Amino acid sequence: LAGLTKLALPTDHPRPKTATFASGLVTKSLRPELSNKLQQVSQQLGATLFMTLLTAFKVFVHRYTRERDIAIGVPVGGRRHAECADLVGFFVNTIVLRTLFSDPVDDTFATWLQAVKATVIEGLEHQAVPFSSVVEACAPNRSSHANPLFEIMFQLQSDGYRSQNASAPDVEFSGLHLTQEHLQLPETKFDLTWHVFDREDGLLMAVEYRTALFSEARISRMLDHFEQLLEQIVIDPKRRIGDYSLLALAERDDLLEMGSATVL
């Protein structure tokens, strides 16, 4: 992590001088066919679904920032051994997955995926090192209103999540009735936390964002761009990074029309 510079995504508002962590949440469901195709691409390229999605997300961040040195925070389960599987307790830790990509002009998604795969494997080898220890060693200059080492978190989870408007079936036990309720978290720890939930009916993306920096419209547009990128990756994962477009056809047509308008 030596010489690491945190990523600076374009924001709708300037970063406030005082700490503020108020959060918003935007969700988007992807069609099941896209999830299945992502699984197939992962198998073809010798990677897991997480590796493929993380690579796509790093491509997405590169297109927004033009950076090639991309470090993303990732939570890990911390239960590497079978004996830990059924233990009660909080084992979760955070690792920083940093990948320095070569020139994207000639690199393909498949090339970037292999680089990210190596980063993930190496990072997981050290997942037991407490994140606090990494911070003490690598980020001596800290701020009260900024996270050390990274401001963007990415994670993939299996099922267990429903969108705000979805209703979950109640569960009955002997003498106990359980109901699932959606909770809107009032604060977020990071500028952006990109959750992906792998469900039977397809992938669900849920993005927590700092409202002092981003608007809801911006996050919705980013979700559309990420979906557009995934749709192109499953068609041709060996395409050059620079040839993927984040714009849907309708959005591209709108921009072209705006750019060609006559100013009176």
PDB file of N, CA and C in Angstrom, residues 96-139:
ATOM      1  N   VAL A  96      -7.743  -4.281   1.889  1.00  0.00           N
ATOM      2  CA  VAL A  96      -7.657  -3.323   0.792  1.00  0.00           C
ATOM      3  C   VAL A  96      -7.060  -4.039  -0.413  1.00  0.00           C
ATOM      4  N   LEU A  97      -7.835  -4.139  -1.477  1.00  0.00           N
ATOM      5  CA  LEU A  97      -7.378  -4.834  -2.681  1.00  0.00           C
ATOM      6  C   LEU A  97      -6.940  -3.785  -3.701  1.00  0.00           C
ATOM      7  N   ARG A  98      -5.629  -3.658  -3.851  1.00  0.00           N
ATOM      8  CA  ARG A  98      -5.050  -2.646  -4.731  1.00  0.00           C
ATOM      9  C   ARG A  98      -4.474  -3.315  -5.975  1.00  0.00           C
ATOM     10  N   THR A  99      -4.865  -2.837  -7.124  1.00  0.00           N
ATOM     11  CA  THR A  99      -4.358  -3.359  -8.392  1.00  0.00           C
ATOM     12  C   THR A  99      -3.847  -2.193  -9.234  1.00  0.00           C
ATOM     13  N   LEU A 100      -2.619  -2.320  -9.687  1.00  0.00           N
ATOM     14  CA  LEU A 100      -2.042  -1.324 -10.594  1.00  0.00           C
ATOM     15  C   LEU A 100      -2.072  -1.900 -11.999  1.00  0.00           C
ATOM     16  N   PHE A 101      -2.952  -1.376 -12.820  1.00  0.00           N
ATOM     17  CA  PHE A 101      -3.135  -1.903 -14.168  1.00  0.00           C
ATOM     18  C   PHE A 101      -2.183  -1.212 -15.140  1.00  0.00           C
ATOM     19  N   SER A 102      -1.862  -1.939 -16.189  1.00  0.00           N
ATOM     20  CA  SER A 102      -1.060  -1.345 -17.257  1.00  0.00           C
ATOM     21  C   SER A 102      -1.951  -0.493 -18.136  1.00  0.00           C
ATOM     22  N   ASP A 103      -1.436  -0.016 -19.245  1.00  0.00           N
ATOM     23  CA  ASP A 103      -2.172   0.895 -20.122  1.00  0.00           C
ATOM     24  C   ASP A 103      -3.464   0.239 -20.611  1.00  0.00           C
ATOM     25  N   PRO A 104      -4.629   0.824 -20.303  1.00  0.00           N
ATOM     26  CA  PRO A 104      -5.887   0.211 -20.707  1.00  0.00           C
ATOM     27  C   PRO A 104      -6.186   0.296 -22.196  1.00  0.00           C
ATOM     28  N   VAL A 105      -5.385   1.025 -22.939  1.00  0.00           N
ATOM     29  CA  VAL A 105      -5.643   1.163 -24.379  1.00  0.00           C
ATOM     30  C   VAL A 105      -5.597  -0.193 -25.063  1.00  0.00           C
ATOM     31  N   ASP A 106      -4.633  -1.024 -24.666  1.00  0.00           N
ATOM     32  CA  ASP A 106      -4.471  -2.326 -25.310  1.00  0.00           C
ATOM     33  C   ASP A 106      -4.946  -3.489 -24.445  1.00  0.00           C
ATOM     34  N   ASP A 107      -5.135  -3.258 -23.145  1.00  0.00           N
ATOM     35  CA  ASP A 107      -5.560  -4.336 -22.263  1.00  0.00           C
ATOM     36  C   ASP A 107      -7.023  -4.694 -22.490  1.00  0.00           C
ATOM     37  N   THR A 108      -7.337  -5.957 -22.276  1.00  0.00           N
ATOM     38  CA  THR A 108      -8.713  -6.430 -22.382  1.00  0.00           C
ATOM     39  C   THR A 108      -9.276  -6.659 -20.984  1.00  0.00           C
ATOM     40  N   PHE A 109     -10.582  -6.888 -20.907  1.00  0.00           N
ATOM     41  CA  PHE A 109     -11.182  -7.200 -19.615  1.00  0.00           C
ATOM     42  C   PHE A 109     -10.594  -8.489 -19.062  1.00  0.00           C
ATOM     43  N   ALA A 110     -10.381  -9.477 -19.926  1.00  0.00           N
ATOM     44  CA  ALA A 110      -9.814 -10.737 -19.469  1.00  0.00           C
ATOM     45  C   ALA A 110      -8.431 -10.528 -18.854  1.00  0.00           C
ATOM     46  N   THR A 111      -7.643  -9.613 -19.407  1.00  0.00           N
ATOM     47  CA  THR A 111      -6.320  -9.316 -18.859  1.00  0.00           C
ATOM     48  C   THR A 111      -6.442  -8.685 -17.481  1.00  0.00           C
ATOM     49  N   TRP A 112      -7.342  -7.730 -17.348  1.00  0.00           N
ATOM     50  CA  TRP A 112      -7.553  -7.082 -16.044  1.00  0.00           C
ATOM     51  C   TRP A 112      -8.096  -8.077 -15.027  1.00  0.00           C
ATOM     52  N   LEU A 113      -8.919  -9.018 -15.480  1.00  0.00           N
ATOM     53  CA  LEU A 113      -9.471 -10.016 -14.567  1.00  0.00           C
ATOM     54  C   LEU A 113      -8.364 -10.872 -13.962  1.00  0.00           C
ATOM     55  N   GLN A 114      -7.383 -11.253 -14.758  1.00  0.00           N
ATOM     56  CA  GLN A 114      -6.278 -12.053 -14.228  1.00  0.00           C
ATOM     57  C   GLN A 114      -5.467 -11.259 -13.210  1.00  0.00           C
ATOM     58  N   ALA A 115      -5.312  -9.959 -13.435  1.00  0.00           N
ATOM     59  CA  ALA A 115      -4.592  -9.112 -12.473  1.00  0.00           C
ATOM     60  C   ALA A 115      -5.373  -9.007 -11.171  1.00  0.00           C
ATOM     61  N   VAL A 116      -6.685  -8.828 -11.261  1.00  0.00           N
ATOM     62  CA  VAL A 116      -7.516  -8.736 -10.069  1.00  0.00           C
ATOM     63  C   VAL A 116      -7.562 -10.075  -9.346  1.00  0.00           C
ATOM     64  N   LYS A 117      -7.608 -11.159 -10.085  1.00  0.00           N
ATOM     65  CA  LYS A 117      -7.598 -12.496  -9.485  1.00  0.00           C
ATOM     66  C   LYS A 117      -6.357 -12.676  -8.617  1.00  0.00           C
ATOM     67  N   ALA A 118      -5.197 -12.280  -9.135  1.00  0.00           N
ATOM     68  CA  ALA A 118      -3.955 -12.378  -8.359  1.00  0.00           C
ATOM     69  C   ALA A 118      -4.021 -11.494  -7.115  1.00  0.00           C
ATOM     70  N   THR A 119      -4.598 -10.299  -7.253  1.00  0.00           N
ATOM     71  CA  THR A 119      -4.745  -9.392  -6.112  1.00  0.00           C
ATOM     72  C   THR A 119      -5.635  -9.996  -5.036  1.00  0.00           C
ATOM     73  N   VAL A 120      -6.749 -10.594  -5.441  1.00  0.00           N
ATOM     74  CA  VAL A 120      -7.685 -11.192  -4.493  1.00  0.00           C
ATOM     75  C   VAL A 120      -7.037 -12.361  -3.762  1.00  0.00           C
ATOM     76  N   ILE A 121      -6.378 -13.244  -4.506  1.00  0.00           N
ATOM     77  CA  ILE A 121      -5.755 -14.416  -3.882  1.00  0.00           C
ATOM     78  C   ILE A 121      -4.699 -13.986  -2.873  1.00  0.00           C
ATOM     79  N   GLU A 122      -3.874 -13.018  -3.246  1.00  0.00           N
ATOM     80  CA  GLU A 122      -2.839 -12.544  -2.340  1.00  0.00           C
ATOM     81  C   GLU A 122      -3.451 -11.851  -1.126  1.00  0.00           C
ATOM     82  N   GLY A 123      -4.490 -11.052  -1.362  1.00  0.00           N
ATOM     83  CA  GLY A 123      -5.128 -10.357  -0.256  1.00  0.00           C
ATOM     84  C   GLY A 123      -5.767 -11.304   0.740  1.00  0.00           C
ATOM     85  N   LEU A 124      -6.409 -12.361   0.251  1.00  0.00           N
ATOM     86  CA  LEU A 124      -7.060 -13.315   1.138  1.00  0.00           C
ATOM     87  C   LEU A 124      -6.055 -14.106   1.968  1.00  0.00           C
ATOM     88  N   GLU A 125      -4.834 -14.224   1.482  1.00  0.00           N
ATOM     89  CA  GLU A 125      -3.798 -14.903   2.263  1.00  0.00           C
ATOM     90  C   GLU A 125      -3.495 -14.142   3.549  1.00  0.00           C
ATOM     91  N   HIS A 126      -3.785 -12.843   3.553  1.00  0.00           N
ATOM     92  CA  HIS A 126      -3.474 -12.002   4.712  1.00  0.00           C
ATOM     93  C   HIS A 126      -4.735 -11.438   5.354  1.00  0.00           C
ATOM     94  N   GLN A 127      -5.872 -12.100   5.157  1.00  0.00           N
ATOM     95  CA  GLN A 127      -7.140 -11.559   5.638  1.00  0.00           C
ATOM     96  C   GLN A 127      -7.247 -11.566   7.154  1.00  0.00           C
ATOM     97  N   ALA A 128      -6.398 -12.333   7.838  1.00  0.00           N
ATOM     98  CA  ALA A 128      -6.468 -12.392   9.297  1.00  0.00           C
ATOM     99  C   ALA A 128      -5.762 -11.219   9.963  1.00  0.00           C
ATOM    100  N   VAL A 129      -4.993 -10.442   9.211  1.00  0.00           N
ATOM    101  CA  VAL A 129      -4.320  -9.276   9.784  1.00  0.00           C
ATOM    102  C   VAL A 129      -5.370  -8.208  10.065  1.00  0.00           C
ATOM    103  N   PRO A 130      -5.506  -7.755  11.308  1.00  0.00           N
ATOM    104  CA  PRO A 130      -6.534  -6.750  11.620  1.00  0.00           C
ATOM    105  C   PRO A 130      -6.348  -5.481  10.801  1.00  0.00           C
ATOM    106  N   PHE A 131      -7.461  -4.955  10.312  1.00  0.00           N
ATOM    107  CA  PHE A 131      -7.393  -3.743   9.499  1.00  0.00           C
ATOM    108  C   PHE A 131      -6.782  -2.594  10.296  1.00  0.00           C
ATOM    109  N   SER A 132      -7.040  -2.543  11.585  1.00  0.00           N
ATOM    110  CA  SER A 132      -6.474  -1.487  12.420  1.00  0.00           C
ATOM    111  C   SER A 132      -4.950  -1.529  12.417  1.00  0.00           C
ATOM    112  N   SER A 133      -4.392  -2.730  12.361  1.00  0.00           N
ATOM    113  CA  SER A 133      -2.936  -2.857  12.318  1.00  0.00           C
ATOM    114  C   SER A 133      -2.382  -2.364  10.987  1.00  0.00           C
ATOM    115  N   VAL A 134      -3.115  -2.633   9.917  1.00  0.00           N
ATOM    116  CA  VAL A 134      -2.695  -2.152   8.592  1.00  0.00           C
ATOM    117  C   VAL A 134      -2.728  -0.631   8.560  1.00  0.00           C
ATOM    118  N   VAL A 135      -3.767  -0.048   9.142  1.00  0.00           N
ATOM    119  CA  VAL A 135      -3.894   1.409   9.176  1.00  0.00           C
ATOM    120  C   VAL A 135      -2.744   2.028   9.958  1.00  0.00           C
ATOM    121  N   GLU A 136      -2.417   1.463  11.097  1.00  0.00           N
ATOM    122  CA  GLU A 136      -1.328   1.996  11.918  1.00  0.00           C
ATOM    123  C   GLU A 136      -0.002   1.957  11.168  1.00  0.00           C
ATOM    124  N   ALA A 137       0.193   0.918  10.362  1.00  0.00           N
ATOM    125  CA  ALA A 137       1.459   0.769   9.653  1.00  0.00           C
ATOM    126  C   ALA A 137       1.527   1.600   8.380  1.00  0.00           C
ATOM    127  N   CYS A 138       0.380   1.821   7.731  1.00  0.00           N
ATOM    128  CA  CYS A 138       0.397   2.402   6.389  1.00  0.00           C
ATOM    129  C   CYS A 138      -0.251   3.780   6.279  1.00  0.00           C
ATOM    130  N   ALA A 139      -0.989   4.204   7.289  1.00  0.00           N
ATOM    131  CA  ALA A 139      -1.690   5.500   7.186  1.00  0.00           C
ATOM    132  C   ALA A 139      -1.502   6.296   8.471  1.00  0.00           C
TER     133      ALA A 139
END
